[in-house]
Structures are given as C-alpha cells and as structure tokens.
Coordinates of C-alpha atoms in Angstrom, one line a residue:
M215 CA -8.2 -25.8 1.5
K216 CA -10.0 -22.7 0.5
N217 CA -12.0 -20.7 3.1
K218 CA -15.4 -18.9 2.8
T219 CA -15.8 -15.2 3.4
S220 CA -18.3 -13.7 5.9
P221 CA -22.1 -13.8 5.0
V222 CA -22.1 -10.0 5.5
F223 CA -21.2 -9.9 1.8
V224 CA -24.9 -10.6 1.0
S225 CA -26.1 -7.6 3.0
V226 CA -23.5 -5.4 1.4
F227 CA -24.5 -6.6 -2.1
L228 CA -28.1 -5.9 -1.4
Y229 CA -27.3 -2.4 0.0
R230 CA -25.6 -1.6 -3.3
F231 CA -28.8 -2.4 -5.2
A232 CA -31.1 -0.9 -2.6
F233 CA -32.4 1.6 -5.2
V234 CA -34.6 -1.2 -6.5
L235 CA -36.5 -1.1 -3.2
F236 CA -37.4 2.5 -4.0
F237 CA -38.7 1.8 -7.5
I238 CA -42.3 1.2 -6.3
P239 CA -42.8 4.6 -4.7
L240 CA -40.7 6.2 -7.5
Q241 CA -42.8 4.6 -10.2
K242 CA -45.9 5.8 -8.4
A243 CA -44.8 9.4 -8.9
I244 CA -43.6 8.8 -12.5
S245 CA -46.7 6.9 -13.6
I246 CA -49.3 9.5 -12.7
G247 CA -51.5 9.9 -15.6
T248 CA -50.6 6.5 -17.2
S249 CA -53.0 3.8 -17.9
L250 CA -53.8 1.2 -15.2
P251 CA -52.5 -1.8 -17.2
S252 CA -49.2 -0.1 -17.7
A253 CA -48.8 0.8 -14.0
I254 CA -49.6 -2.9 -13.0
Y255 CA -47.0 -4.1 -15.5
V256 CA -44.4 -1.8 -13.9
Y257 CA -45.3 -3.0 -10.4
R258 CA -44.9 -6.6 -11.4
I259 CA -41.4 -6.0 -12.8
N260 CA -40.4 -4.3 -9.6
V261 CA -41.7 -7.1 -7.4
A262 CA -40.0 -9.7 -9.5
A263 CA -36.6 -7.9 -9.5
I264 CA -36.2 -7.9 -5.7
P265 CA -36.1 -11.7 -5.2
L266 CA -33.9 -12.1 -8.3
I267 CA -31.3 -9.7 -6.8
C268 CA -31.5 -11.6 -3.5
I269 CA -30.8 -14.9 -5.3
L270 CA -27.9 -13.3 -7.2
A271 CA -26.4 -12.0 -3.9
V272 CA -26.5 -15.5 -2.4
L273 CA -25.0 -17.1 -5.6
C274 CA -22.2 -14.5 -5.6
Y275 CA -21.4 -15.2 -2.0
N276 CA -21.3 -18.9 -2.5
H277 CA -18.7 -18.5 -5.3
I278 CA -16.2 -16.4 -3.3
Q279 CA -13.3 -18.4 -1.7
Y280 CA -9.9 -17.5 -0.6
K281 CA -6.7 -19.1 0.9
V282 CA -3.2 -18.0 1.9
D283 CA -0.5 -20.3 0.8
N284 CA 3.3 -19.5 0.7
H285 CA 2.8 -15.8 1.3
I286 CA 0.3 -15.6 -1.6
L287 CA -3.4 -14.7 -1.2
H288 CA -5.5 -16.7 -3.7
T289 CA -9.1 -15.5 -4.3
D290 CA -11.8 -17.1 -6.5
R291 CA -15.0 -15.4 -7.4
G292 CA -17.6 -15.2 -10.2
V293 CA -20.8 -17.0 -11.1
L294 CA -20.8 -17.0 -14.9
L295 CA -17.3 -15.5 -15.4
H296 CA -14.7 -17.0 -13.1
H297 CA -12.0 -14.7 -11.8
N298 CA -8.9 -15.9 -10.0
T299 CA -6.5 -13.4 -8.3
E300 CA -3.1 -14.1 -6.8
I301 CA -1.3 -11.4 -4.8
L302 CA 2.1 -11.8 -3.1
L303 CA 1.4 -10.2 0.2
R304 CA 4.8 -8.9 1.0
N305 CA 4.8 -7.0 -2.4
A306 CA 1.4 -5.5 -1.8
D307 CA 1.3 -1.7 -2.3
F308 CA -1.2 -1.3 0.5
I309 CA -3.5 -3.3 2.7
R310 CA -6.5 -1.6 4.2
I311 CA -8.8 -2.9 7.0
S312 CA -12.1 -1.0 7.6
A313 CA -15.0 -1.6 9.9
N314 CA -18.1 0.6 10.4
P315 CA -20.2 0.4 13.6
V316 CA -22.4 -2.5 12.2
F317 CA -19.3 -4.4 11.2
R318 CA -17.7 -4.0 14.6
L319 CA -20.9 -5.2 16.3
L320 CA -20.8 -8.3 14.1
K321 CA -17.0 -8.6 14.5
V322 CA -16.5 -8.4 10.7
C323 CA -14.0 -6.3 8.7
K324 CA -13.5 -5.4 5.1
L325 CA -10.1 -6.3 3.8
Q326 CA -8.7 -4.5 0.7
I327 CA -5.4 -5.4 -0.9
S328 CA -3.8 -3.8 -3.9
A329 CA -0.6 -4.9 -5.7
S330 CA 0.5 -3.5 -9.0
H331 CA -2.5 -4.0 -11.3
N332 CA -4.2 -6.6 -9.1
S333 CA -6.6 -5.8 -6.3
T334 CA -9.2 -7.6 -4.2
A335 CA -11.7 -7.0 -1.5
L336 CA -13.0 -9.5 1.0
Y337 CA -15.3 -9.5 4.0
L338 CA -13.8 -11.6 6.8
S339 CA -14.2 -12.1 10.5
K340 CA -12.1 -9.8 12.7
N341 CA -9.6 -12.5 13.7
E342 CA -9.0 -13.7 10.1
T343 CA -8.6 -10.2 8.8
Y344 CA -5.9 -9.0 11.2
T345 CA -3.8 -12.2 10.9
I346 CA -3.2 -11.6 7.1
P347 CA -1.2 -8.2 7.3
E348 CA 0.4 -8.8 10.7
C349 CA 1.7 -12.2 9.5
Y350 CA 3.8 -10.5 6.9
Y351 CA 4.5 -7.0 8.2
R352 CA 5.2 -8.0 11.8
G353 CA 4.9 -4.3 12.8
N354 CA 4.9 -4.9 16.5
K355 CA 8.4 -6.4 16.4
Q356 CA 10.0 -3.5 14.5
P357 CA 11.1 -0.1 15.9
Y358 CA 9.0 2.7 14.7
T359 CA 8.4 6.4 14.9
E360 CA 4.9 7.5 15.9
Y361 CA 3.0 10.7 15.0
K362 CA -0.4 11.6 16.5
P363 CA -2.2 14.7 15.1
S364 CA -4.0 16.5 17.9
F365 CA -7.7 17.2 18.2
F366 CA -7.1 20.8 17.1
S367 CA -5.1 19.7 14.0
V368 CA -7.8 17.3 12.8
L369 CA -10.4 20.0 13.3
I370 CA -8.5 22.6 11.4
F371 CA -7.8 20.1 8.6
S372 CA -11.5 19.2 8.4
V373 CA -12.6 22.8 8.3
S374 CA -10.0 23.8 5.8
F375 CA -10.4 20.9 3.2
S376 CA -14.1 20.1 3.5
S377 CA -16.4 21.3 0.8
A378 CA -20.1 22.2 0.7
L379 CA -20.5 19.5 -2.0
T380 CA -19.5 16.8 0.4
G381 CA -22.1 18.0 2.9
L382 CA -24.7 18.4 0.2
L383 CA -24.2 14.9 -1.1
S384 CA -24.6 13.6 2.5
A385 CA -27.6 15.8 3.1
I386 CA -29.6 14.7 0.1
P387 CA -30.6 11.3 1.6
L388 CA -31.5 13.1 4.9
L389 CA -33.7 15.7 3.1
R390 CA -35.3 12.8 1.1
N391 CA -36.3 11.1 4.4
I392 CA -37.5 14.3 5.9
A393 CA -39.7 14.9 2.8
G394 CA -41.1 11.4 3.2
I395 CA -42.1 12.1 6.8
L396 CA -43.2 15.7 6.7
G397 CA -44.3 15.9 3.1
E398 CA -43.1 17.9 0.2
K399 CA -44.9 21.2 1.1
Q400 CA -43.6 21.2 4.7
T401 CA -40.1 20.4 3.5
H402 CA -40.1 23.3 1.0
S403 CA -41.4 25.5 3.8
L404 CA -38.6 24.4 6.0
L405 CA -35.9 25.1 3.4
A406 CA -37.5 28.5 2.5
N407 CA -37.2 29.5 6.2
A408 CA -33.6 28.4 6.5
D409 CA -32.1 31.8 7.2
L410 CA -29.2 32.2 9.7
W411 CA -28.9 35.9 8.9
V412 CA -32.0 36.6 10.9
V413 CA -30.2 35.4 14.1
T414 CA -27.4 37.9 13.5
G415 CA -30.0 40.7 12.9
Y416 CA -28.6 41.5 9.4
T417 CA -31.4 41.4 6.9
A418 CA -30.1 43.7 4.2
L419 CA -29.3 40.8 1.9
P420 CA -32.1 39.7 -0.5
P421 CA -34.1 36.6 0.8
F422 CA -32.7 34.4 -2.0
L423 CA -29.1 35.2 -1.2
R424 CA -29.7 34.8 2.6
I425 CA -31.3 31.3 2.0
L426 CA -28.6 30.3 -0.5
S427 CA -25.7 31.4 1.7
T428 CA -27.3 29.6 4.7
L429 CA -27.7 26.3 2.8
I430 CA -24.1 26.5 1.6
L431 CA -22.9 27.2 5.1
L432 CA -24.9 24.3 6.6
A433 CA -23.6 22.0 3.8
W434 CA -20.1 23.1 4.5
I435 CA -20.4 22.5 8.2
M436 CA -21.9 19.0 7.5
G437 CA -18.9 18.3 5.2
A438 CA -16.4 19.4 7.9
T439 CA -18.1 17.2 10.4
I440 CA -17.9 14.2 8.1
E441 CA -14.2 14.8 7.5
F442 CA -13.6 15.1 11.2
L443 CA -15.3 11.8 12.0
R444 CA -13.3 10.2 9.2
Y445 CA -9.9 11.2 10.5
Y446 CA -10.1 11.6 14.3
P447 CA -8.5 10.0 16.2
M448 CA -5.5 9.4 13.9
K449 CA -2.2 7.7 14.5
I450 CA 0.7 6.9 12.1
R451 CA 3.6 4.7 12.7
I452 CA 6.6 4.7 10.4
H453 CA 8.6 1.5 10.3
K454 CA 11.7 0.5 8.3
D455 CA 9.8 -0.8 5.3
F456 CA 6.2 0.3 5.7
L457 CA 3.8 2.8 7.1
K458 CA 0.8 2.0 9.4
T459 CA -2.1 4.5 9.8
E460 CA -5.1 4.3 12.0
K461 CA -8.0 6.7 11.9
G462 CA -11.8 7.2 12.3
I463 CA -14.4 7.3 15.0
L464 CA -17.4 5.7 13.4
T465 CA -15.7 3.8 10.6
K466 CA -12.3 2.7 11.8
R467 CA -9.6 2.2 9.1
L468 CA -6.2 0.6 9.5
T469 CA -3.9 0.9 6.5
Y470 CA -0.5 -0.6 5.8
I471 CA 1.5 1.1 3.0
R472 CA 4.8 -0.2 1.7
K473 CA 7.4 2.5 1.5
N474 CA 8.5 1.5 -2.0
S475 CA 4.9 2.0 -3.3
V476 CA 4.8 5.7 -2.4
S477 CA 5.0 7.6 -5.7
A478 CA 5.2 11.0 -4.1
L479 CA 4.9 12.9 -0.8
I480 CA 2.8 16.1 -0.9
I481 CA 2.9 19.0 1.6
R482 CA -0.4 20.8 1.1
Q483 CA -1.6 24.2 2.4
S484 CA -5.1 25.6 1.9
I485 CA -5.5 29.3 2.3
L486 CA -6.5 28.9 5.9
L487 CA -3.5 26.7 6.7
Y488 CA -1.2 29.2 4.9
L489 CA -2.5 32.0 7.2
L490 CA -2.0 29.8 10.3
K491 CA 1.4 28.6 9.0
L492 CA 0.4 25.0 9.2
H493 CA 1.0 22.1 6.7
T494 CA -0.6 18.8 5.8
V495 CA 1.4 15.8 4.5
E496 CA -0.1 13.3 2.1
A497 CA 1.3 10.1 0.5
L498 CA 0.4 9.4 -3.1
I499 CA 0.4 5.7 -3.8
K500 CA -0.4 3.9 -7.0
S501 CA -3.6 1.9 -7.2
Q502 CA -5.3 -0.1 -9.9
R503 CA -8.3 2.1 -10.2
K504 CA -7.1 5.5 -9.2
E505 CA -4.4 7.3 -7.3
E506 CA -4.7 6.9 -3.5
S507 CA -3.9 10.1 -1.6
V508 CA -3.5 9.2 2.0
P509 CA -3.2 12.0 4.6
L510 CA -0.4 11.3 7.1
L511 CA 0.0 14.4 9.2
L512 CA -2.8 16.9 9.5
A513 CA -2.5 20.7 10.0
N514 CA 0.9 20.6 11.8
S515 CA 4.0 22.7 12.1
R516 CA 6.6 22.8 9.3
S517 CA 9.2 21.2 11.5
K518 CA 7.0 18.2 12.3
C519 CA 6.2 17.7 8.6
K520 CA 9.9 17.8 7.7
D521 CA 10.6 15.2 10.3
L522 CA 7.9 12.9 8.9
L523 CA 9.2 13.5 5.3
F524 CA 12.7 12.6 6.3
D525 CA 11.5 9.4 8.0
I526 CA 9.9 8.3 4.7
L527 CA 12.0 9.9 2.0
P528 CA 15.3 11.3 3.2
E529 CA 16.3 14.5 1.5
N530 CA 19.8 14.9 0.0
N531 CA 21.8 17.9 -1.1
K532 CA 19.9 20.4 -3.2
N533 CA 21.7 20.9 -6.5
H534 CA 19.6 23.4 -8.4
I535 CA 16.7 25.6 -7.5
I536 CA 14.7 27.2 -10.3
K537 CA 12.2 30.0 -9.5
P538 CA 9.8 31.7 -12.0
P539 CA 11.5 34.9 -13.3
Q540 CA 10.0 38.4 -12.6
K541 CA 8.7 38.6 -16.1
A542 CA 6.4 35.7 -15.3
F543 CA 4.4 37.6 -12.6
A544 CA 1.9 38.9 -15.1
S545 CA 1.2 35.3 -16.4
Y546 CA 0.3 34.3 -12.9
V547 CA -2.2 37.1 -12.1
Y548 CA -3.6 38.1 -15.5
K549 CA -6.8 35.9 -15.2
P550 CA -8.2 37.4 -12.0
F551 CA -7.0 40.8 -13.0
L552 CA -8.7 40.6 -16.3
L553 CA -12.0 39.4 -14.8
L554 CA -11.8 42.1 -12.2
S555 CA -11.4 44.7 -14.9
I556 CA -14.3 43.3 -17.0
L557 CA -16.5 43.2 -13.9
S558 CA -15.7 46.8 -13.0
I559 CA -16.4 48.0 -16.6
F560 CA -19.6 46.1 -16.6
Y561 CA -20.7 47.5 -13.3
I562 CA -19.9 51.1 -14.4
F563 CA -21.7 50.6 -17.7
T564 CA -24.8 49.2 -16.0
E565 CA -25.0 52.0 -13.4
K566 CA -24.5 54.8 -15.9
L567 CA -26.1 53.7 -19.1
S568 CA -28.5 50.9 -18.4
P569 CA -31.9 51.2 -16.8
Y570 CA -31.2 47.9 -14.9
K571 CA -29.5 47.7 -11.5
I572 CA -27.1 45.1 -10.2
E573 CA -27.7 43.6 -6.8
I574 CA -24.9 45.3 -4.8
H575 CA -24.4 42.4 -2.3
L576 CA -24.0 39.9 -5.2
M577 CA -21.5 42.3 -6.8
L578 CA -19.5 42.6 -3.6
F579 CA -19.5 38.8 -3.2
V580 CA -18.1 38.2 -6.7
T581 CA -15.6 41.0 -6.3
L582 CA -14.4 39.6 -3.0
W583 CA -13.7 36.2 -4.5
L584 CA -11.9 37.7 -7.5
C585 CA -9.7 39.7 -5.2
L586 CA -9.0 36.5 -3.2
W587 CA -8.1 34.7 -6.4
F588 CA -5.7 37.6 -7.4
V589 CA -3.9 37.5 -4.0
F590 CA -3.7 33.7 -4.2
S591 CA -2.1 33.9 -7.6
A592 CA 0.3 36.6 -6.6
V593 CA 1.5 34.6 -3.6
S594 CA 1.7 31.4 -5.7
F595 CA 4.2 33.3 -7.9
T596 CA 6.5 33.6 -4.9
Q597 CA 5.9 30.0 -3.7
S598 CA 6.4 28.2 -7.0
G599 CA 9.7 26.6 -7.9
I600 CA 11.7 23.4 -8.8
C601 CA 14.5 21.9 -6.7
L602 CA 16.6 19.1 -8.0
C603 CA 18.3 16.8 -5.4
N604 CA 20.4 13.7 -5.8
S605 CA 17.5 11.2 -5.4
Q606 CA 14.3 13.3 -5.7
L607 CA 12.7 16.2 -7.5
I608 CA 10.8 18.8 -5.4
I609 CA 8.2 20.9 -7.1
A610 CA 6.4 23.8 -5.4
T611 CA 3.2 24.7 -7.3
T612 CA -0.6 25.1 -6.8
D613 CA -3.5 22.7 -7.0
K614 CA -6.9 24.4 -7.2
L615 CA -6.8 26.8 -4.2
N616 CA -4.0 25.0 -2.4
Y617 CA -0.3 25.5 -2.3
I618 CA 1.5 22.2 -2.6
K619 CA 5.1 21.0 -2.5
V620 CA 5.6 17.6 -4.1
H621 CA 8.6 15.4 -3.3
I622 CA 9.0 12.8 -6.1
P623 CA 11.7 10.1 -6.0
K624 CA 13.6 10.0 -9.3
D625 CA 12.7 6.3 -9.9
K626 CA 9.0 7.2 -9.7
I627 CA 9.2 9.7 -12.6
R628 CA 7.8 8.2 -15.8
G629 CA 7.9 11.2 -18.1
I630 CA 8.7 14.9 -18.4
K631 CA 7.0 17.2 -21.0
I632 CA 7.6 20.9 -21.7
T633 CA 4.8 22.9 -23.5
Q634 CA 4.7 26.5 -24.7
N635 CA 1.9 28.8 -25.9
I636 CA 2.6 31.8 -28.2
F637 CA 2.8 34.2 -25.4
Q638 CA 5.3 32.1 -23.4
K639 CA 7.5 31.8 -26.5
R640 CA 8.0 35.5 -26.6
K641 CA 9.0 35.6 -22.9
G642 CA 11.1 32.4 -23.0
L643 CA 8.7 30.7 -20.5
C644 CA 7.2 27.2 -20.5
N645 CA 4.9 24.8 -18.6
L646 CA 6.5 21.7 -17.1
H647 CA 4.6 18.5 -16.8
I648 CA 6.0 15.7 -14.6
Y649 CA 4.3 12.3 -14.9
I650 CA 4.8 9.9 -12.0
L651 CA 4.3 6.2 -11.5
S652 CA 0.7 5.5 -10.8
G653 CA -2.3 3.5 -11.9
H654 CA -3.2 6.4 -14.3
R655 CA -1.3 9.2 -15.8
K656 CA -0.8 11.3 -12.7
R657 CA 0.6 14.7 -13.6
I658 CA 2.3 17.5 -11.6
L659 CA 2.2 20.8 -13.4
I660 CA 4.2 23.9 -12.7
K661 CA 3.5 26.9 -15.0
H662 CA 5.6 29.8 -16.4
T663 CA 9.2 28.7 -15.7
E664 CA 12.2 29.7 -17.7
K665 CA 12.6 27.2 -20.6
N666 CA 16.4 27.4 -20.7
K667 CA 16.8 26.4 -17.1
T668 CA 13.9 23.9 -17.0
A669 CA 15.1 22.0 -20.1
G670 CA 18.0 20.6 -18.1
L671 CA 15.6 18.5 -16.1
L672 CA 15.0 16.3 -19.2
N673 CA 18.4 14.7 -18.5
L674 CA 17.2 13.2 -15.2

C-alpha cells in the first residue's frame, strides 16, 4: 500500500512560485504611462494566475505517493506526465534529511535520495523520514570514528571560503523589503551614507571607493555569517561502509554517504588557511544533476585531516612523484607578472605624458591584488605535483585562489588527457586533465608538467 507525503509540499510549491504574488506591484511600476484598458487586462491575468497555481499545487500533492518494499523505495508523481522511480536504498549514493525551523515546528523533514542516475525528494513526517535510512544503514549498531570541528574551525572556514556574492544575493531581498518600507529615496540615502571608513577616521579615499568597499565588506560579512550558520555545529561519523554528517543551526542537515560513491577526497586550503597552516577536507560524490562537494573536516590540522583521509581512503605506498620542473616556473607566474608590467607602464605613461590623472588608491588596490596573484602563483609552483600510489592517484594543484590536493581512487578515473600549446611543446611541458566518475564531466587539471614523465600515467 502506497503512502501519502506531507501536505507541507503544497506550501513549498507555492513558495517556489511566490514571484507571481509580486506581479501586481511590479506591473504597477512597469505599466506607468500605459493605457487604462491595458493595465486592467494585466491585473486580471495576475489575479487569475494565483488560484490556478494553488489548484496546481494541490493536484501535484495528490499525485505523489511512495512505499518501501523489499529494500526498494517506490515513488509515483505527476499529473499529466506520470513518473515512477525505484531506488534500491542500500545502493543509494547519498541520503540527505533536512529541516528548517518551520519544518521542525511542524515535525516535517525533506528527504533527498540519489542513486546513480535516479534521484527523488519527498516531504515526510519526522518519524517516517528517519526510519528509511536507519533501517538500512543501522549506523547505531556499527563501530565508528567521530570528528567534531570546533567553533573556531567553523568560524575560520566560514570567513575563508565565504564570498561577497553569497552575502549580496542574500541581502537583495532584505534591501527590497527595506525599500518597500522606507521608500526608494530613503533607501538610496541609506546606501549612500554606508561608509565604515568614517568610523576609523580615514577619509582620504574618494567617496565612491569608500561606499563600494563598505558594501563589499558588509556583503562578505553576511556571506560568512550564512556559511557559519550552515555548518555549525558539525559532526561526522565514519562507519565501515558509509559516512554520516550532521550540521546546521537553523536548517539542520543529516547526510548519509556510501563510501563507494565517493569519487574523490579533496584537501583544500584558501590563502588564509595556508597562512594558518590549516586544511579542509571535502568529499566529492556523484549526483544526477551536479557534483556534490560535501565538507567533512573544516579548518583543521594536517594530522587530523590525514587521519580522516585514512579512515575513508587508506593510502598505500607512493610509487612515483612528479613535480613541475624549474623551467616551468615562468609558465606559472607570467600572467600576473605581465599584467603588473602593463599596469606599471600605463601608470608611468599617464603620469608623464597624459593630462589625466589616475586615482592613486584605486591604483594601489589593483596593484596589491596583482602582487597577491603573483605570490599565489609562485607558491602554487612549489605545491603542485602528481603522486601515483597502488590504489589511488594524488594530484596537488590549484582551484581558483585555493590550493587543493585531490585523492582519486583508480577505479573512479574515467579518462586522462594530455594537451600542449606551442609554448609548452618547446619546453617539453603539458597540461594533464583527469576525468573522474561523476554525474557530469568532472575534471581535475594540473598545468605545466613534464610530458615524458606524465605520459606514463596513461597506463593506469
């Protein structure tokens, strides 16, 4: 007999289409200057769309059913197009249970299950949700190793890996609500006076740069706060066949990850973590839609990270270690060096021959970032390398402004490609692309290695 899911699905469905509720005030702003009959026609369409979406939400809810039979989760959904999904639970790549404060108040959870190219998401009561993974993982009856990142570790991780974009995307709805309450003019005035440099007493920067830097800093702080609330408190338990992670203050998330579904383990260091000699461990698991990167140990010591890695993916004897040769150093640093040179020539030309002047603070800011990029590239030359073990391949390289060391089991490697440009051919260098098992073509790239030594990896 098939079971019904929680009615919370209806509210979640309506929340996804909540933008329709804003069409009426939005159309009021857009239709200024339009004729009265056209404005009335637009309002009628908006008013008619809201009940139609409510009816569609109820219909979709009534056509969702599930049952668990012989270790298989069966789900049926769809109004016009019927979809039936069957997932063998013990072969699921990961099972995730999440509950925000509203869900916890209603004793409801969101259950997400992914296995190979099948995935499903259900909204169930708390008791029904937790019986599904525990019935097959039986985590409480197996010995395990537990890791708990400290408050300081989660804080450093949040500050290091947050971005101003994350905070900005979160601040847009807040600013929109403020504008609705205070009005557009008052909101513009509030943003125009956002200047933290006045508090420090330093007012040499132009007003535009002061306001811009203040907004970026506030957005970055908001992004770091969101990351912290997402991960603290955090706990990971490593069992014989699977991992179990718990995290979150506001939205609590419990994730079960089958060890065999881990495509790679990544040790990541941002510039801040590199200076503090701390590391973060992530597990890359395959998913139907995209790669799931699950942080396991946040901003911790190298020894702790090695212990966790060994618990998940034991490291065998290292057979070969390939480092970039000295002649590859210029290939690592030529981009920031070239931009620094162009910027210096441009500055000298402008100061000596042009009647226009460059804002010195903006010039210093750009120069500082280029110098930071140059130092990062120089250090990445010393950090990069390839290590071949009996059962895994270890690649040390960079990802954006992070140093990463990727541990890839050999059975998860799906392809190896070597590329060369005209400059690399003259030096005998190449770029190595490692494609690993994932829902999409996930690639690990290491640049400027010796081709003669790297070509031997094609015999893996």
